Every structure is written in structure tokens, then in C-alpha cells.
């Protein structure tokens, strides 16, 4: 159960930052560590372990799992196993972080704090659970944020620990959690899906591309969630560069024919926006699921 440590993280971030003061270099470290671990969550936990939208070696898979677990959002098998269920039951009663079914609080933080969700869905993750190094980082994920904390304290004492770890982690929590809570409430819909997912450019910038959520729910297998050049997706851009060096490969993207199917017309969107009920129309979409 994470309620006590989660609350403690927030208190230390707020009162610790007030106590140690502010320096631009501390803020720079906090922002840098924020985006390093955001990549671990978006490219690692989400696009690789949850959706297998690209391929990589076992050593780099472990690097992604290490970076993701540094975000203190539990282990990679726990996270990805629950996320696969999110897509299987999106916005249905079985979806543990649907704002439609359970409201803002549950969709934002309740799903990761509730003791009833502590169980690891090993049956959903047989493809990765077979690797001992992934099982290890799942079972001992807490080692990674603690190790970073020790490093920050050794380099810069309490100020760097507070800003580099606590402030950065709290900001990372709420940035990533907005994709559950806000990307199903605020934004625009391009594709007809059976859930309430929306594209939100502000959340996409904050989360390195995860805010193109309607795109993602429409075609889950795509490593590229910003389908068009103007939809900035930093996680995909970094993975694309890594592919030039052979670190990752087989980056899956949606075919042109898929991009042009199941789109809303202007009249359909206008009618849908006038509906006061937060429910998406039950129209099947060609979603490629795991």
C-alpha cells in the first residue's frame, strides 16, 4: 500500500523545497531527472512492456525497466499488467483508472494507491515474466529510486536530494497520471473508439507524446502516438534516433489506410460534443490489441 509513502513524498517535496530554498541548478536537475524517467515510463513501461510496439535487446529492456522503476510507480510487471487490462476494458467497470466509471480521484491516483490493486497480474505478462532480470526489477523496484536518492545526497546533500528526487518525482507522478484522468475528459477526438480517449497537445508536450491518447487507443500497437508531424512525440523521436544505432528496431507505425479510417466527420464531432454524458459512442475501431 502506497498511501503513506505517497503522502510523505508530497510533504517532503513541498516543505523540503521551502526549507532548502531555490537554485536554478537544482531546478535543472529536477527537470532533467523528470524527463529521463518520463522516457522510462512512456517508452519503457508503456510502449515496450505494455504494448510491445518495438523490439530491443534484453540489456536495453532492463535499462528501460530500471528507468521506469526509478519513477516510483511500482514494478514494471505490475504497471504493464494493469495497463493491458486498461485497454482490454477501457472505460468499462473493470478499468481501474477510468474517470467515466470511477471519477477523477480514482483515475488519477486511486488506482496506484489502493491496496486492492497491489496484486501483480503475472498472467497478463507471460511474455516478459519469463526473464529473470525483469522479475528481479519487478520484485525489487524500490531499489532504483532509493539508489538515485543516495546518489543525489552524496553529490549535493539535502538540497539536491529534495529537488532532484522528491520534487521531480511528485511532478512526474501527476504528469503521468493526467493521461488516465484528463486525457479521457479534455481534448479532441479524431477517431471513433469505444472509450472516451482524447488528444491533448498540452499533455503530449508534458508527457513526451502520451497526450495523443485518442490516437493511441485507436491503434495501440503503434510506437508513434503523434501520428502526424505536427503532433510532437518526443518519446518516439528518441526511439527513432536509437533505432539508427541498432539499440531498438522494428518500430511499428500505423499504415496509411488505417490513419484514414473511422474518423469523425465535423457533424459527428459537433453532435458528440453536445452530449452532456461523458460516454463515447460504441463504434468498433480497428484497434490492434496485445
Coordinates of C-alpha atoms in Angstrom, one line a residue:
X1 CA 0.0 0.0 0.0
X2 CA 1.5 3.3 -1.1
X3 CA -0.7 5.9 0.7
X4 CA 1.8 6.7 3.5
X5 CA 4.9 6.9 1.3
X6 CA 3.0 8.8 -1.4
X7 CA 1.8 11.4 1.1
X8 CA 5.3 11.6 2.6
X9 CA 6.8 12.2 -0.9
X10 CA 4.5 15.2 -1.3
X11 CA 5.2 16.7 2.2
X12 CA 9.0 16.4 1.7
X13 CA 8.8 17.9 -1.7
X14 CA 6.8 20.9 -0.5
X15 CA 8.3 21.6 2.8
X16 CA 11.7 20.4 1.9
X17 CA 11.9 22.8 -1.1
X18 CA 10.7 25.6 1.1
X19 CA 13.4 24.8 3.7
X20 CA 16.4 24.4 1.4
X21 CA 15.5 27.3 -0.9
X22 CA 15.9 27.5 -4.6
X23 CA 18.7 27.5 -7.1
X24 CA 18.5 27.2 -10.9
X25 CA 20.9 24.3 -11.0
X26 CA 18.7 22.3 -8.6
X27 CA 15.7 23.0 -10.8
X28 CA 17.7 21.9 -13.9
X29 CA 18.5 18.6 -12.2
X30 CA 14.8 18.2 -11.2
X31 CA 13.6 18.8 -14.8
X32 CA 16.3 16.6 -16.3
X33 CA 15.5 13.7 -14.0
X34 CA 11.8 14.3 -14.6
X35 CA 12.2 13.7 -18.4
X36 CA 14.7 10.9 -18.1
X37 CA 12.2 8.9 -16.0
X38 CA 9.3 10.1 -18.1
X39 CA 11.1 8.3 -21.0
X40 CA 11.4 5.2 -18.8
X41 CA 7.6 5.3 -18.3
X42 CA 6.5 6.2 -21.8
X43 CA 9.0 4.3 -23.9
X44 CA 9.6 1.5 -21.4
X45 CA 6.7 0.7 -19.1
X46 CA 4.1 1.8 -21.7
X47 CA 5.2 1.4 -25.3
X48 CA 7.6 -1.5 -24.9
X49 CA 6.4 -3.6 -21.9
X50 CA 2.7 -2.9 -22.2
X51 CA 2.3 -2.8 -26.0
X52 CA 5.5 -4.3 -27.5
X53 CA 5.4 -1.6 -30.1
X54 CA 9.1 -2.0 -30.9
X55 CA 11.8 -4.6 -30.3
X56 CA 15.1 -4.3 -28.4
X57 CA 17.7 -6.4 -26.7
X58 CA 17.4 -7.9 -23.2
X59 CA 20.0 -5.5 -21.8
X60 CA 18.2 -2.4 -23.1
X61 CA 14.9 -3.8 -22.0
X62 CA 16.4 -3.9 -18.5
X63 CA 17.6 -0.3 -18.8
X64 CA 14.1 0.7 -19.7
X65 CA 12.7 -1.2 -16.8
X66 CA 15.3 0.4 -14.5
X67 CA 14.5 3.9 -15.6
X68 CA 10.7 3.2 -15.3
X69 CA 11.0 1.8 -11.8
X70 CA 13.0 4.9 -10.9
X71 CA 9.7 6.8 -11.2
X72 CA 8.4 5.0 -8.1
X73 CA 5.2 3.9 -9.8
X74 CA 5.7 0.3 -8.7
X75 CA 7.3 -2.5 -10.7
X76 CA 7.2 -3.0 -14.5
X77 CA 5.2 -6.2 -14.5
X78 CA 2.6 -4.7 -12.1
X79 CA 2.3 -1.5 -14.2
X80 CA 2.2 -3.1 -17.6
X81 CA -0.1 -5.9 -16.4
X82 CA -2.7 -3.4 -15.2
X83 CA -2.3 -1.3 -18.3
X84 CA -3.1 -4.2 -20.6
X85 CA -6.3 -4.6 -18.7
X86 CA -7.0 -0.9 -19.1
X87 CA -7.1 -1.3 -22.9
X88 CA -9.0 -4.6 -22.7
X89 CA -11.7 -3.0 -20.5
X90 CA -11.2 0.7 -21.3
X91 CA -13.9 2.8 -19.7
X92 CA -15.8 -0.3 -18.5
X93 CA -16.3 -1.3 -14.9
X94 CA -13.1 -3.5 -14.9
X95 CA -10.9 -0.5 -15.9
X96 CA -9.2 0.6 -12.7
X97 CA -8.5 4.1 -13.8
X98 CA -11.5 5.2 -15.8
X99 CA -12.8 8.7 -15.0
X100 CA -16.1 7.7 -16.6
X101 CA -16.6 4.8 -14.2
X102 CA -14.8 5.9 -11.0
X103 CA -14.3 9.7 -11.1
X104 CA -11.3 11.9 -11.1
X105 CA -9.6 10.8 -7.8
X106 CA -9.7 7.1 -8.7
X107 CA -8.5 7.6 -12.2
X108 CA -5.7 10.0 -11.1
X109 CA -4.2 8.4 -8.0
X110 CA -6.6 5.8 -6.5
X111 CA -5.6 3.1 -8.9
X112 CA -2.0 3.1 -7.7
X113 CA -2.7 3.8 -4.0
X114 CA -5.5 1.3 -3.3
X115 CA -4.4 -1.9 -1.5
X116 CA -7.0 -3.9 -3.6
X117 CA -4.8 -3.3 -6.7
X118 CA -1.5 -4.4 -5.2
X119 CA -1.6 -7.8 -6.8
X120 CA 0.8 -8.4 -9.8
X121 CA -1.0 -9.6 -12.9
X122 CA 1.6 -12.2 -13.9
X123 CA -0.9 -13.9 -16.1
X124 CA -1.1 -10.8 -18.3
X125 CA 2.7 -10.6 -18.7
X126 CA 3.9 -14.1 -19.5
X127 CA 5.9 -12.7 -22.4
X128 CA 8.2 -10.7 -20.1
X129 CA 7.8 -12.6 -16.8
X130 CA 9.9 -15.4 -18.2
X131 CA 13.1 -13.2 -17.9
X132 CA 14.8 -13.4 -14.5
X133 CA 16.2 -9.9 -14.7
X134 CA 12.7 -8.5 -15.4
X135 CA 11.3 -10.5 -12.5
X136 CA 14.1 -9.1 -10.3
X137 CA 13.5 -5.5 -11.2
X138 CA 9.7 -6.1 -10.6
X139 CA 10.2 -7.6 -7.2
X140 CA 12.8 -5.1 -6.1
X141 CA 11.8 -1.9 -7.9
X142 CA 12.2 0.2 -4.8
X143 CA 16.0 -0.2 -5.1
X144 CA 16.1 2.1 -8.1
X145 CA 14.6 5.4 -6.6
X146 CA 16.4 4.8 -3.3
X147 CA 19.7 4.4 -5.3
X148 CA 19.1 7.7 -7.1
X149 CA 18.3 9.3 -3.7
X150 CA 21.6 8.1 -2.3
X151 CA 23.5 9.4 -5.3
X152 CA 21.9 12.8 -5.2
X153 CA 22.6 13.2 -1.5
X154 CA 26.2 12.2 -2.0
X155 CA 26.7 14.7 -4.8
X156 CA 24.7 17.7 -3.5
X157 CA 23.4 17.0 0.1
X158 CA 19.9 17.7 1.2
X159 CA 19.1 20.4 -1.4
X160 CA 19.9 18.1 -4.4
X161 CA 18.1 15.2 -2.8
X162 CA 14.9 17.3 -2.2
X163 CA 14.9 18.9 -5.7
X164 CA 16.4 16.1 -7.7
X165 CA 14.4 13.2 -6.2
X166 CA 11.3 14.4 -4.3
X167 CA 10.2 17.5 -6.2
X168 CA 11.0 15.8 -9.5
X169 CA 9.1 12.6 -8.5
X170 CA 6.0 14.3 -7.3
X171 CA 5.8 16.3 -10.5
X172 CA 6.4 13.1 -12.5
X173 CA 3.5 11.4 -10.6
X174 CA 1.0 14.0 -11.5
X175 CA 2.2 14.5 -15.1
X176 CA 1.9 10.8 -16.0
X177 CA -1.4 10.3 -14.1
X178 CA -3.1 13.1 -16.1
X179 CA -3.1 10.7 -19.0
X180 CA -5.6 8.5 -17.1
X181 CA -7.6 11.3 -15.5
X182 CA -7.6 14.2 -18.0
X183 CA -6.9 12.6 -21.4
X184 CA -10.3 10.9 -21.2
X185 CA -12.0 14.2 -20.3
X186 CA -10.3 17.2 -22.1
X187 CA -9.1 17.3 -25.7
X188 CA -10.2 16.4 -29.2
X189 CA -11.3 13.1 -30.7
X190 CA -10.2 12.2 -34.2
X191 CA -11.1 8.5 -34.3
X192 CA -14.2 6.6 -33.3
X193 CA -13.2 4.3 -30.4
X194 CA -15.3 2.6 -27.8
X195 CA -13.9 4.7 -25.0
X196 CA -13.6 8.4 -24.2
X197 CA -9.9 8.9 -25.1
X198 CA -8.9 12.3 -26.4
X199 CA -5.9 14.0 -28.0
X200 CA -4.5 16.8 -25.9
X201 CA -1.4 18.7 -27.2
X202 CA -0.5 20.3 -23.8
X203 CA -0.4 16.9 -22.1
X204 CA 1.5 15.5 -25.1
X205 CA 4.3 18.1 -24.5
X206 CA 4.3 17.4 -20.8
X207 CA 4.5 13.6 -21.2
X208 CA 6.7 13.2 -24.2
X209 CA 3.9 12.2 -26.5
X210 CA 1.4 10.3 -24.3
X211 CA -1.2 13.1 -24.7
X212 CA -2.1 11.9 -28.2
X213 CA -4.3 9.5 -26.3
X214 CA -7.2 9.0 -28.8
X215 CA -4.6 8.1 -31.5
X216 CA -3.1 5.6 -29.1
X217 CA -6.5 4.0 -28.2
X218 CA -7.4 3.8 -31.8
X219 CA -4.2 1.9 -32.8
X220 CA -2.4 0.6 -29.7
X221 CA 0.4 -1.2 -31.5
X222 CA 1.9 2.0 -32.8
X223 CA 5.2 3.2 -31.2
X224 CA 4.4 6.6 -32.6
X225 CA 1.5 8.2 -30.8
X226 CA 1.7 11.5 -32.5
X227 CA 0.5 10.3 -35.9
X228 CA 1.4 13.4 -37.8
X229 CA 4.5 15.6 -38.0
X230 CA 2.8 18.4 -36.1
X231 CA 1.9 16.1 -33.2
X232 CA 5.1 16.3 -31.2
X233 CA 6.0 12.9 -29.7
X234 CA 9.4 13.1 -28.0
X235 CA 9.5 9.5 -26.9
X236 CA 9.1 8.4 -30.5
X237 CA 11.7 10.8 -31.7
X238 CA 14.2 9.4 -29.2
X239 CA 13.4 5.8 -30.1
X240 CA 13.8 6.7 -33.8
X241 CA 17.3 8.0 -33.1
X242 CA 18.1 4.9 -31.1
X243 CA 17.0 2.8 -34.0
X244 CA 19.7 4.4 -36.2
X245 CA 22.3 2.8 -33.8
X246 CA 20.6 -0.6 -33.6
X247 CA 19.6 -0.2 -30.0
X248 CA 15.9 -0.6 -30.9
X249 CA 14.3 -1.9 -34.1
X250 CA 11.0 -2.8 -35.8
X251 CA 9.3 0.4 -34.7
X252 CA 5.6 -0.2 -35.5
X253 CA 3.6 2.7 -37.0
X254 CA 0.1 2.7 -38.4
X255 CA -0.3 2.1 -42.1
X256 CA -1.8 5.0 -44.2
X257 CA -5.0 3.1 -44.8
X258 CA -5.6 2.8 -41.0
X259 CA -4.9 6.5 -40.4
X260 CA -7.8 7.4 -42.7
X261 CA -10.4 5.0 -41.3
X262 CA -13.0 5.5 -38.6
X263 CA -12.6 9.3 -38.4
X264 CA -15.3 11.5 -37.1
X265 CA -16.9 13.9 -39.6
X266 CA -17.3 17.5 -38.5
X267 CA -21.1 17.0 -37.9
X268 CA -20.5 13.8 -35.9
X269 CA -18.0 15.6 -33.7
X270 CA -20.3 18.6 -33.2
X271 CA -23.2 16.2 -32.1
X272 CA -20.9 14.3 -29.8
X273 CA -19.6 17.4 -28.1
X274 CA -23.2 18.5 -27.3
X275 CA -23.8 15.3 -25.4
X276 CA -23.7 16.1 -21.7
X277 CA -22.9 12.4 -20.8
X278 CA -19.2 11.5 -20.7
X279 CA -19.6 8.4 -22.8
X280 CA -18.1 7.6 -26.2
X281 CA -20.2 6.1 -28.9
X282 CA -19.9 2.4 -29.1
X283 CA -18.5 2.2 -32.6
X284 CA -15.9 -0.5 -33.2
X285 CA -12.4 0.7 -34.2
X286 CA -9.6 -1.3 -35.9
X287 CA -7.5 -1.4 -32.7
X288 CA -4.6 -3.8 -32.7
X289 CA -4.5 -5.1 -29.2
X290 CA -2.0 -7.3 -27.5

